[in-house]
Amino acid sequence: MKKLLLSTAALALVALAAPASAADLAARPYTKAPAYAPATPIYNWTGFYIGGHIGGAFPGNDNNLLGGSNDGTFMGGVQGGYDYQFAPNWVFGLEANYSFLSTSSNFDNRGLGSVTGRLGYTWGPALLYVKGGYAWADSRFTNGFAGDGGRDGYTVGGGLEYLFTQNWSGKVEYQYYDFGNVNFITPTLAVGGFKNDEHTIKAGLNYRFNLGNFGAGFVQ
């Protein structure tokens, strides 16, 4: 009987001590979940692209044969190239471009081509750039002028391009072409000449290939 009383008393002490021990434990700290922050797009211009453009070509002030018009000519064409982004907001690229000119004149350029380098500065989806390099003209000069065919020259220009989506960008661009002077002889054997140059304004659309980590565009 004595052993039974001692055992009962011991169990009672254990039962009383258990809540006190639980109370002595530190409360579990509450950690607030971090606020949701949407991912910031990271824009990347590196990659190949192809596209098309439309616009107008305007002869220079000295490209005005016998008091002719300086009115613009409709133009449209294609372009393609490669851009590389570095350092981290600068973009260097190479581009080939060809434009068809809508003209029926016997004294005009039927097409303008170029291979240029371009250097730009980007902030977010926008790219401001300058360009320059080799130019070529498909010229039509007859009736005493210095022949048809290609004429070599140079080109300079600049523009603004904007990434709308991961694969599509649009641009507005100015480009100047200079192909030197064209000489002619009139029926009275008078010799003269004029400057063969063009000012162009173009709006273009490019498709940019997203090739894994090396593609152009933006990622979340």
Coordinates of N, CA and C in Angstrom, one line a residue:
M1 N 0.8 -1.2 0.0 CA 0.0 0.0 0.0 C 0.9 1.3 0.0
K2 N 2.0 1.2 0.7 CA 2.9 2.3 0.8 C 3.5 2.6 -0.5
K3 N 3.9 1.5 -1.3 CA 4.5 1.7 -2.6 C 3.5 2.3 -3.6
L4 N 2.2 1.9 -3.4 CA 1.2 2.4 -4.3 C 1.0 3.9 -4.1
L5 N 1.0 4.4 -2.8 CA 0.9 5.8 -2.5 C 2.0 6.6 -3.1
L6 N 3.3 6.0 -2.9 CA 4.4 6.7 -3.4 C 4.4 6.8 -4.9
S7 N 4.0 5.8 -5.6 CA 3.9 5.8 -7.1 C 2.9 6.8 -7.6
T8 N 1.7 6.9 -6.9 CA 0.7 7.8 -7.2 C 1.2 9.3 -7.1
A9 N 1.9 9.5 -6.0 CA 2.4 10.9 -5.7 C 3.4 11.3 -6.8
A10 N 4.3 10.3 -7.2 CA 5.3 10.6 -8.2 C 4.6 11.0 -9.5
L11 N 3.6 10.2 -9.9 CA 2.9 10.5 -11.2 C 2.3 11.9 -11.1
A12 N 1.7 12.3 -10.0 CA 1.1 13.6 -9.8 C 2.1 14.7 -10.0
L13 N 3.3 14.5 -9.4 CA 4.3 15.5 -9.5 C 4.8 15.7 -11.0
V14 N 4.9 14.6 -11.7 CA 5.3 14.6 -13.1 C 4.2 15.4 -13.9
A15 N 3.0 15.1 -13.7 CA 1.9 15.7 -14.4 C 1.8 17.2 -14.1
L16 N 2.2 17.7 -12.9 CA 2.2 19.1 -12.6 C 3.4 19.8 -13.2
A17 N 4.5 19.1 -13.3 CA 5.7 19.7 -13.9 C 5.7 19.9 -15.4
A18 N 4.9 19.0 -16.1 CA 4.9 19.1 -17.5 C 4.4 20.4 -18.1
P19 N 3.3 20.9 -17.6 CA 2.8 22.3 -18.1 C 3.8 23.4 -17.8
A20 N 4.4 23.3 -16.7 CA 5.4 24.3 -16.3 C 6.6 24.3 -17.3
S21 N 7.0 23.1 -17.6 CA 8.2 23.0 -18.6 C 7.8 23.5 -19.9
A22 N 6.6 23.2 -20.4 CA 6.1 23.7 -21.7 C 6.0 25.2 -21.7
A23 N 5.6 25.8 -20.5 CA 5.5 27.3 -20.4 C 6.9 27.9 -20.5
D24 N 7.9 27.2 -20.0 CA 9.3 27.8 -20.0 C 9.9 27.8 -21.4
L25 N 9.3 27.0 -22.4 CA 9.9 27.1 -23.7 C 9.6 28.4 -24.4
A26 N 10.6 28.9 -25.2 CA 10.4 30.2 -25.9 C 9.3 30.0 -27.0
A27 N 8.5 31.0 -27.2 CA 7.5 31.0 -28.3 C 8.2 31.0 -29.6
R28 N 7.6 30.3 -30.6 CA 8.2 30.2 -31.9 C 8.1 31.5 -32.6
P29 N 9.2 32.0 -33.1 CA 9.2 33.4 -33.7 C 8.3 33.4 -35.0
Y30 N 7.7 34.5 -35.2 CA 6.8 34.7 -36.4 C 7.6 35.4 -37.5
T31 N 7.7 34.8 -38.7 CA 8.4 35.4 -39.8 C 7.5 35.9 -40.8
K32 N 7.4 37.1 -41.2 CA 6.5 37.7 -42.2 C 7.0 37.3 -43.6
A33 N 6.2 36.8 -44.4 CA 6.6 36.5 -45.8 C 7.0 37.7 -46.5
P34 N 8.0 37.7 -47.3 CA 8.5 38.8 -48.1 C 7.4 39.3 -49.1
A35 N 7.3 40.6 -49.3 CA 6.3 41.2 -50.2 C 6.7 40.7 -51.6
Y36 N 5.7 40.5 -52.4 CA 5.9 40.1 -53.8 C 6.4 41.2 -54.7
A37 N 7.5 41.0 -55.3 CA 8.0 42.0 -56.2 C 8.1 41.4 -57.6
P38 N 7.4 42.0 -58.6 CA 7.5 41.5 -60.0 C 8.9 41.6 -60.5
A39 N 9.3 40.6 -61.3 CA 10.6 40.6 -61.9 C 10.8 41.8 -62.9
T40 N 12.0 42.4 -62.8 CA 12.3 43.5 -63.7 C 12.8 43.0 -65.0
P41 N 12.3 43.4 -66.1 CA 12.8 42.8 -67.4 C 14.2 43.2 -67.6
I42 N 15.0 42.3 -68.1 CA 16.4 42.6 -68.5 C 16.5 42.5 -70.0
Y43 N 16.8 43.7 -70.6 CA 16.8 43.8 -72.0 C 18.2 43.4 -72.6
N44 N 18.2 42.7 -73.7 CA 19.4 42.2 -74.3 C 19.3 42.4 -75.8
W45 N 20.2 43.2 -76.4 CA 20.2 43.4 -77.8 C 21.1 42.5 -78.6
T46 N 21.8 41.6 -77.9 CA 22.8 40.7 -78.6 C 22.0 39.7 -79.5
G47 N 22.4 39.6 -80.8 CA 21.8 38.6 -81.6 C 21.6 39.1 -83.1
F48 N 21.2 38.1 -83.9 CA 20.9 38.4 -85.3 C 19.5 38.9 -85.5
Y49 N 19.3 39.7 -86.6 CA 17.9 40.2 -86.9 C 17.8 40.4 -88.4
I50 N 16.6 40.3 -88.9 CA 16.2 40.7 -90.3 C 15.0 41.5 -90.2
G51 N 14.7 42.3 -91.3 CA 13.6 43.2 -91.2 C 13.3 43.9 -92.5
G52 N 12.4 44.8 -92.5 CA 12.1 45.6 -93.7 C 11.8 47.0 -93.3
H53 N 11.8 47.9 -94.3 CA 11.6 49.4 -94.1 C 10.9 50.0 -95.2
I54 N 10.3 51.2 -95.0 CA 9.7 52.1 -96.0 C 10.1 53.5 -95.6
G55 N 10.1 54.4 -96.6 CA 10.4 55.8 -96.3 C 10.5 56.6 -97.6
G56 N 11.3 57.6 -97.6 CA 11.5 58.5 -98.7 C 13.0 58.9 -98.9
A57 N 13.3 59.1 -100.2 CA 14.7 59.6 -100.5 C 14.6 60.9 -101.2
F58 N 15.5 61.8 -100.8 CA 15.5 63.2 -101.2 C 16.8 63.6 -101.7
P59 N 16.9 64.1 -103.0 CA 18.3 64.5 -103.5 C 18.8 65.7 -102.8
G60 N 20.1 65.7 -102.7 CA 20.8 66.9 -102.0 C 20.6 68.2 -102.8
N61 N 21.0 69.3 -102.2 CA 20.9 70.6 -102.9 C 21.6 70.7 -104.2
D62 N 22.8 70.0 -104.3 CA 23.6 70.0 -105.5 C 23.2 68.9 -106.5
N63 N 22.3 68.0 -106.1 CA 21.8 67.0 -106.9 C 20.5 67.4 -107.6
N64 N 20.7 68.4 -108.5 CA 19.5 69.1 -109.0 C 19.8 69.4 -110.5
L65 N 19.6 68.4 -111.4 CA 19.9 68.5 -112.8 C 19.1 69.6 -113.5
L66 N 19.7 70.6 -114.0 CA 19.1 71.6 -114.9 C 17.8 72.2 -114.2
G67 N 17.9 72.5 -113.0 CA 16.8 73.1 -112.3 C 15.7 72.1 -112.0
G68 N 16.0 70.8 -111.9 CA 14.9 69.8 -111.6 C 14.4 69.9 -110.2
S69 N 13.5 69.0 -109.9 CA 12.8 69.1 -108.6 C 13.6 68.3 -107.5
N70 N 13.5 68.8 -106.3 CA 14.1 68.1 -105.1 C 13.0 67.3 -104.4
D71 N 11.9 67.0 -105.0 CA 10.8 66.3 -104.4 C 11.3 64.9 -104.0
G72 N 10.7 64.3 -103.0 CA 11.2 63.0 -102.5 C 10.6 61.9 -103.4
T73 N 11.3 60.7 -103.3 CA 10.9 59.5 -104.0 C 10.6 58.4 -102.9
F74 N 9.5 57.7 -103.1 CA 9.2 56.6 -102.2 C 10.3 55.5 -102.3
M75 N 10.6 54.9 -101.1 CA 11.5 53.8 -101.1 C 11.1 52.7 -100.1
G76 N 11.5 51.5 -100.4 CA 11.2 50.4 -99.5 C 12.3 49.4 -99.7
G77 N 12.5 48.6 -98.6 CA 13.6 47.6 -98.8 C 13.7 46.7 -97.6
V78 N 14.9 46.1 -97.4 CA 15.2 45.1 -96.4 C 16.5 45.4 -95.7
Q79 N 16.6 44.8 -94.5 CA 17.9 45.0 -93.8 C 18.1 43.7 -92.9
G80 N 19.3 43.5 -92.6 CA 19.7 42.4 -91.7 C 21.0 42.7 -91.1
G81 N 21.2 42.1 -89.9 CA 22.5 42.3 -89.2 C 22.7 41.6 -87.9
Y82 N 23.7 42.0 -87.2 CA 24.0 41.4 -85.9 C 24.4 42.5 -84.9
D83 N 23.9 42.4 -83.7 CA 24.2 43.4 -82.6 C 24.9 42.6 -81.4
Y84 N 25.8 43.3 -80.8 CA 26.4 42.8 -79.6 C 26.4 43.8 -78.5
Q85 N 25.8 43.5 -77.3 CA 25.7 44.4 -76.2 C 26.8 44.2 -75.2
F86 N 27.5 45.3 -74.7 CA 28.6 45.2 -73.8 C 28.6 46.4 -72.9
A87 N 29.3 46.3 -71.8 CA 29.9 47.3 -70.9 C 29.0 48.2 -70.1
P88 N 27.7 48.0 -69.7 CA 26.8 47.0 -70.2 C 25.7 47.7 -71.1
N89 N 25.8 49.0 -71.3 CA 24.8 49.7 -72.0 C 25.1 50.1 -73.4
W90 N 26.2 49.6 -73.9 CA 26.7 50.0 -75.3 C 26.4 48.8 -76.2
V91 N 26.0 49.1 -77.4 CA 25.7 48.1 -78.4 C 26.5 48.4 -79.7
F92 N 27.2 47.4 -80.2 CA 28.0 47.5 -81.5 C 27.4 46.5 -82.4
G93 N 27.2 46.9 -83.7 CA 26.6 46.0 -84.7 C 27.1 46.2 -86.1
L94 N 26.8 45.3 -86.9 CA 27.0 45.4 -88.4 C 25.7 45.1 -89.1
E95 N 25.4 45.9 -90.1 CA 24.1 45.8 -90.8 C 24.3 46.0 -92.3
A96 N 23.6 45.1 -93.1 CA 23.5 45.3 -94.5 C 22.1 45.7 -94.9
N97 N 22.0 46.7 -95.8 CA 20.7 47.3 -96.1 C 20.6 47.5 -97.6
Y98 N 19.4 47.3 -98.2 CA 19.1 47.6 -99.6 C 17.7 48.2 -99.7
S99 N 17.6 49.3 -100.4 CA 16.4 50.0 -100.6 C 16.1 50.2 -102.1
F100 N 14.9 49.9 -102.6 CA 14.4 50.1 -103.9 C 13.7 51.5 -104.0
L101 N 14.1 52.3 -105.0 CA 13.5 53.6 -105.1 C 12.5 53.6 -106.3
S102 N 11.3 54.2 -106.0 CA 10.2 54.2 -107.0 C 10.4 55.4 -108.0
T103 N 11.1 55.2 -109.1 CA 11.4 56.3 -110.0 C 11.4 55.8 -111.4
S104 N 11.0 56.6 -112.3 CA 11.1 56.3 -113.8 C 12.0 57.3 -114.5
S105 N 12.7 58.1 -113.8 CA 13.6 59.1 -114.4 C 14.8 58.4 -115.0
N106 N 15.3 59.0 -116.1 CA 16.5 58.5 -116.8 C 17.8 59.0 -116.1
F107 N 17.6 59.9 -115.1 CA 18.7 60.5 -114.4 C 18.5 60.3 -112.9
D108 N 18.6 59.1 -112.4 CA 18.2 58.8 -111.0 C 18.8 57.5 -110.5
N109 N 18.8 57.4 -109.2 CA 19.2 56.1 -108.6 C 18.0 55.2 -108.4
R110 N 18.1 54.0 -108.9 CA 17.0 53.0 -108.8 C 17.1 52.2 -107.5
G111 N 18.3 52.2 -106.9 CA 18.4 51.4 -105.6 C 19.6 52.0 -104.8
L112 N 19.5 51.8 -103.5 CA 20.6 52.2 -102.6 C 20.9 51.1 -101.7
G113 N 22.2 50.7 -101.6 CA 22.6 49.7 -100.7 C 23.7 50.2 -99.8
S114 N 23.9 49.5 -98.7 CA 25.0 49.9 -97.7 C 25.4 48.7 -96.9
V115 N 26.6 48.7 -96.4 CA 27.1 47.8 -95.4 C 27.8 48.7 -94.3
T116 N 27.2 48.8 -93.1 CA 27.7 49.7 -92.1 C 27.9 49.1 -90.8
G117 N 28.8 49.8 -90.0 CA 28.9 49.5 -88.6 C 28.0 50.5 -87.9
R118 N 27.5 50.1 -86.7 CA 26.7 51.0 -85.9 C 27.0 50.9 -84.4
L119 N 27.0 52.0 -83.7 CA 27.3 52.0 -82.3 C 26.2 52.8 -81.6
G120 N 25.7 52.1 -80.6 CA 24.5 52.7 -79.9 C 24.6 52.6 -78.4
Y121 N 23.8 53.4 -77.7 CA 23.6 53.4 -76.3 C 22.2 53.0 -75.9
T122 N 22.0 52.1 -75.1 CA 20.7 51.6 -74.7 C 20.4 51.9 -73.3
W123 N 19.1 52.2 -73.0 CA 18.5 52.2 -71.7 C 17.2 51.5 -71.8
G124 N 17.1 50.4 -71.1 CA 15.9 49.6 -71.1 C 15.6 49.1 -72.5
P125 N 14.4 49.4 -73.1 CA 14.1 48.9 -74.4 C 14.5 49.8 -75.5
A126 N 15.1 50.9 -75.2 CA 15.4 51.9 -76.3 C 16.9 51.9 -76.6
L127 N 17.2 52.1 -77.9 CA 18.6 52.1 -78.4 C 18.7 53.3 -79.3
L128 N 19.6 54.3 -78.9 CA 20.0 55.4 -79.8 C 21.3 55.1 -80.4
Y129 N 21.4 55.3 -81.7 CA 22.7 54.8 -82.4 C 23.1 55.7 -83.6
V130 N 24.3 55.6 -83.9 CA 24.9 56.2 -85.1 C 25.5 55.1 -86.0
K131 N 25.6 55.4 -87.3 CA 26.1 54.3 -88.2 C 26.8 55.0 -89.4
G132 N 27.7 54.2 -90.0 CA 28.4 54.7 -91.2 C 29.2 53.5 -91.8
G133 N 29.5 53.7 -93.2 CA 30.2 52.7 -93.9 C 30.1 52.9 -95.4
Y134 N 30.2 51.7 -96.1 CA 30.2 51.6 -97.5 C 28.8 51.7 -98.1
A135 N 28.7 52.4 -99.2 CA 27.4 52.6 -99.9 C 27.5 52.3 -101.4
W136 N 26.4 51.8 -102.0 CA 26.4 51.5 -103.4 C 25.1 51.9 -104.0
A137 N 25.1 52.5 -105.2 CA 23.9 52.9 -105.9 C 23.7 52.2 -107.2
D138 N 22.5 51.7 -107.5 CA 22.1 51.2 -108.8 C 21.6 52.4 -109.6
S139 N 22.5 53.0 -110.4 CA 22.1 54.3 -111.1 C 21.7 54.1 -112.5
R140 N 20.8 55.0 -113.0 CA 20.4 55.1 -114.3 C 20.8 56.5 -114.9
F141 N 21.9 56.6 -115.6 CA 22.3 57.8 -116.2 C 22.5 57.6 -117.7
T142 N 21.7 58.1 -118.5 CA 21.8 57.9 -120.0 C 21.8 59.3 -120.7
N143 N 21.9 59.2 -122.0 CA 21.8 60.5 -122.8 C 23.0 61.4 -122.5
G144 N 24.2 60.8 -122.6 CA 25.4 61.6 -122.4 C 26.0 61.6 -121.0
F145 N 25.3 60.9 -120.1 CA 25.8 60.9 -118.7 C 26.8 59.7 -118.6
A146 N 27.4 59.7 -117.4 CA 28.5 58.7 -117.2 C 28.0 57.3 -116.9
G147 N 27.1 56.8 -117.7 CA 26.8 55.4 -117.7 C 25.9 54.9 -116.6
D148 N 25.3 53.7 -116.9 CA 24.4 53.1 -115.9 C 25.3 52.2 -115.0
G149 N 24.6 51.5 -114.1 CA 25.3 50.6 -113.2 C 25.7 51.1 -111.9
G150 N 26.5 50.3 -111.2 CA 26.8 50.6 -109.8 C 27.8 51.8 -109.6
R151 N 27.5 52.5 -108.6 CA 28.4 53.6 -108.2 C 28.7 53.5 -106.7
D152 N 30.0 53.5 -106.4 CA 30.4 53.3 -105.0 C 30.4 54.7 -104.3
G153 N 30.2 54.6 -103.0 CA 30.3 55.8 -102.2 C 30.3 55.5 -100.7
Y154 N 29.9 56.4 -99.9 CA 29.8 56.2 -98.4 C 28.5 56.7 -97.9
T155 N 28.2 56.3 -96.6 CA 27.0 56.6 -96.0 C 27.2 56.8 -94.5
V156 N 26.4 57.8 -93.9 CA 26.4 58.0 -92.5 C 25.0 58.2 -92.1
G157 N 24.7 58.0 -90.8 CA 23.3 58.2 -90.3 C 23.2 57.9 -88.9
G158 N 21.9 57.8 -88.5 CA 21.6 57.5 -87.1 C 20.1 57.3 -86.9
G159 N 19.8 56.8 -85.7 CA 18.3 56.5 -85.5 C 18.0 56.1 -84.1
L160 N 16.8 55.7 -83.9 CA 16.3 55.3 -82.6 C 15.5 54.0 -82.8
E161 N 15.9 52.9 -82.1 CA 15.2 51.6 -82.2 C 14.6 51.3 -80.8
Y162 N 13.5 50.5 -80.8 CA 12.8 50.2 -79.6 C 12.3 48.8 -79.6
L163 N 12.6 48.0 -78.5 CA 12.1 46.6 -78.4 C 10.7 46.6 -77.9
F164 N 9.8 46.1 -78.7 CA 8.4 46.0 -78.3 C 8.1 44.7 -77.5
T165 N 8.7 43.6 -78.0 CA 8.6 42.3 -77.4 C 10.0 41.7 -77.4
Q166 N 10.0 40.4 -77.0 CA 11.3 39.7 -77.0 C 11.9 39.6 -78.4
N167 N 11.1 39.5 -79.4 CA 11.6 39.2 -80.7 C 11.3 40.4 -81.8
W168 N 10.6 41.4 -81.4 CA 10.3 42.5 -82.4 C 10.7 43.8 -81.9
S169 N 11.3 44.6 -82.9 CA 11.7 45.9 -82.6 C 11.4 46.8 -83.8
G170 N 11.1 48.1 -83.5 CA 10.9 49.1 -84.5 C 11.9 50.2 -84.5
K171 N 12.1 50.8 -85.6 CA 13.1 51.9 -85.7 C 12.7 53.0 -86.6
V172 N 13.2 54.2 -86.3 CA 13.2 55.4 -87.2 C 14.6 55.8 -87.5
E173 N 14.9 56.0 -88.8 CA 16.4 56.2 -89.1 C 16.5 57.2 -90.2
Y174 N 17.6 58.1 -90.0 CA 18.0 59.0 -91.1 C 19.3 58.4 -91.6
Q175 N 19.5 58.4 -93.0 CA 20.7 58.0 -93.6 C 21.1 58.8 -94.8
Y176 N 22.3 59.3 -94.9 CA 22.8 60.1 -96.0 C 23.7 59.2 -96.9
Y177 N 23.5 59.3 -98.2 CA 24.4 58.6 -99.2 C 25.1 59.6 -100.1
D178 N 26.4 59.4 -100.3 CA 27.2 60.2 -101.2 C 27.9 59.4 -102.2
F179 N 27.6 59.6 -103.5 CA 28.3 58.8 -104.6 C 29.1 59.7 -105.5
G180 N 29.5 60.8 -105.0 CA 30.4 61.6 -105.8 C 29.7 62.4 -106.9
N181 N 30.5 62.8 -107.9 CA 29.9 63.7 -109.0 C 29.7 62.9 -110.3
V182 N 28.7 63.3 -111.0 CA 28.3 62.7 -112.3 C 28.6 63.8 -113.4
N183 N 29.3 63.4 -114.4 CA 29.7 64.4 -115.5 C 28.8 64.1 -116.7
F184 N 28.5 65.1 -117.5 CA 27.7 64.9 -118.7 C 28.2 65.8 -119.8
I185 N 27.8 65.5 -121.0 CA 28.1 66.3 -122.2 C 26.8 66.6 -122.9
T186 N 26.5 67.8 -123.2 CA 25.3 68.2 -123.9 C 25.5 68.0 -125.4
P187 N 24.3 68.0 -126.2 CA 24.5 68.0 -127.6 C 25.4 69.0 -128.2
T188 N 25.5 70.1 -127.5 CA 26.4 71.2 -128.0 C 27.8 71.1 -127.5
L189 N 28.1 69.9 -126.9 CA 29.4 69.5 -126.4 C 29.8 70.3 -125.2
A190 N 28.8 70.9 -124.5 CA 29.1 71.6 -123.2 C 29.2 70.5 -122.2
V191 N 30.2 70.7 -121.3 CA 30.5 69.7 -120.2 C 30.0 70.3 -118.9
G192 N 29.3 69.4 -118.2 CA 28.8 69.8 -116.9 C 28.8 68.7 -115.9
G193 N 28.2 68.8 -114.8 CA 28.1 67.8 -113.8 C 27.2 68.1 -112.7
F194 N 26.9 67.1 -111.8 CA 26.1 67.4 -110.6 C 26.5 66.3 -109.6
K195 N 26.2 66.6 -108.3 CA 26.5 65.7 -107.3 C 25.4 64.6 -107.1
N196 N 25.8 63.4 -107.0 CA 24.9 62.3 -106.8 C 24.8 61.9 -105.3
D197 N 23.9 62.5 -104.6 CA 23.7 62.2 -103.2 C 22.2 62.1 -102.8
E198 N 21.9 61.4 -101.7 CA 20.6 61.2 -101.3 C 20.5 61.3 -99.8
H199 N 19.4 62.0 -99.3 CA 19.0 62.0 -97.9 C 17.8 61.1 -97.8
T200 N 17.8 60.2 -96.8 CA 16.7 59.2 -96.7 C 16.2 59.2 -95.2
I201 N 14.9 59.1 -95.1 CA 14.2 58.9 -93.8 C 13.4 57.6 -93.9
K202 N 13.6 56.7 -93.0 CA 13.0 55.3 -93.0 C 12.4 55.0 -91.7
A203 N 11.3 54.2 -91.8 CA 10.7 53.5 -90.6 C 10.8 52.0 -90.9
G204 N 11.3 51.3 -89.9 CA 11.6 49.9 -90.1 C 11.1 49.0 -89.0
L205 N 10.9 47.7 -89.3 CA 10.5 46.7 -88.3 C 11.5 45.5 -88.4
N206 N 12.0 45.1 -87.3 CA 13.0 44.0 -87.3 C 12.5 42.8 -86.5
Y207 N 12.8 41.6 -86.9 CA 12.5 40.4 -86.2 C 13.9 39.9 -85.6
R208 N 14.0 39.8 -84.3 CA 15.2 39.5 -83.6 C 15.2 38.0 -83.1
F209 N 16.2 37.2 -83.5 CA 16.2 35.8 -83.2 C 16.7 35.6 -81.8
N210 N 15.9 34.9 -81.0 CA 16.2 34.6 -79.6 C 16.8 33.2 -79.5
L211 N 18.1 33.1 -79.6 CA 18.8 31.9 -79.6 C 19.4 31.5 -78.2
G212 N 18.5 31.1 -77.3 CA 19.0 30.8 -75.9 C 19.5 32.0 -75.2
N213 N 20.6 31.8 -74.5 CA 21.2 32.9 -73.8 C 21.9 33.9 -74.7
F214 N 22.0 33.6 -76.0 CA 22.7 34.5 -76.9 C 21.7 35.3 -77.7
G215 N 20.4 35.1 -77.5 CA 19.4 35.8 -78.3 C 19.2 37.2 -77.9
A216 N 18.6 38.0 -78.8 CA 18.2 39.3 -78.4 C 16.8 39.3 -77.9
G217 N 16.5 40.4 -77.2 CA 15.2 40.5 -76.6 C 15.2 40.9 -75.1
F218 N 14.2 40.5 -74.4 CA 14.2 40.7 -72.9 C 13.7 39.5 -72.3
V219 N 14.1 39.2 -71.0 CA 13.7 38.1 -70.2 C 13.2 38.6 -68.9
Q220 N 12.3 37.9 -68.3 CA 11.8 38.2 -67.0 C 12.7 37.6 -65.9

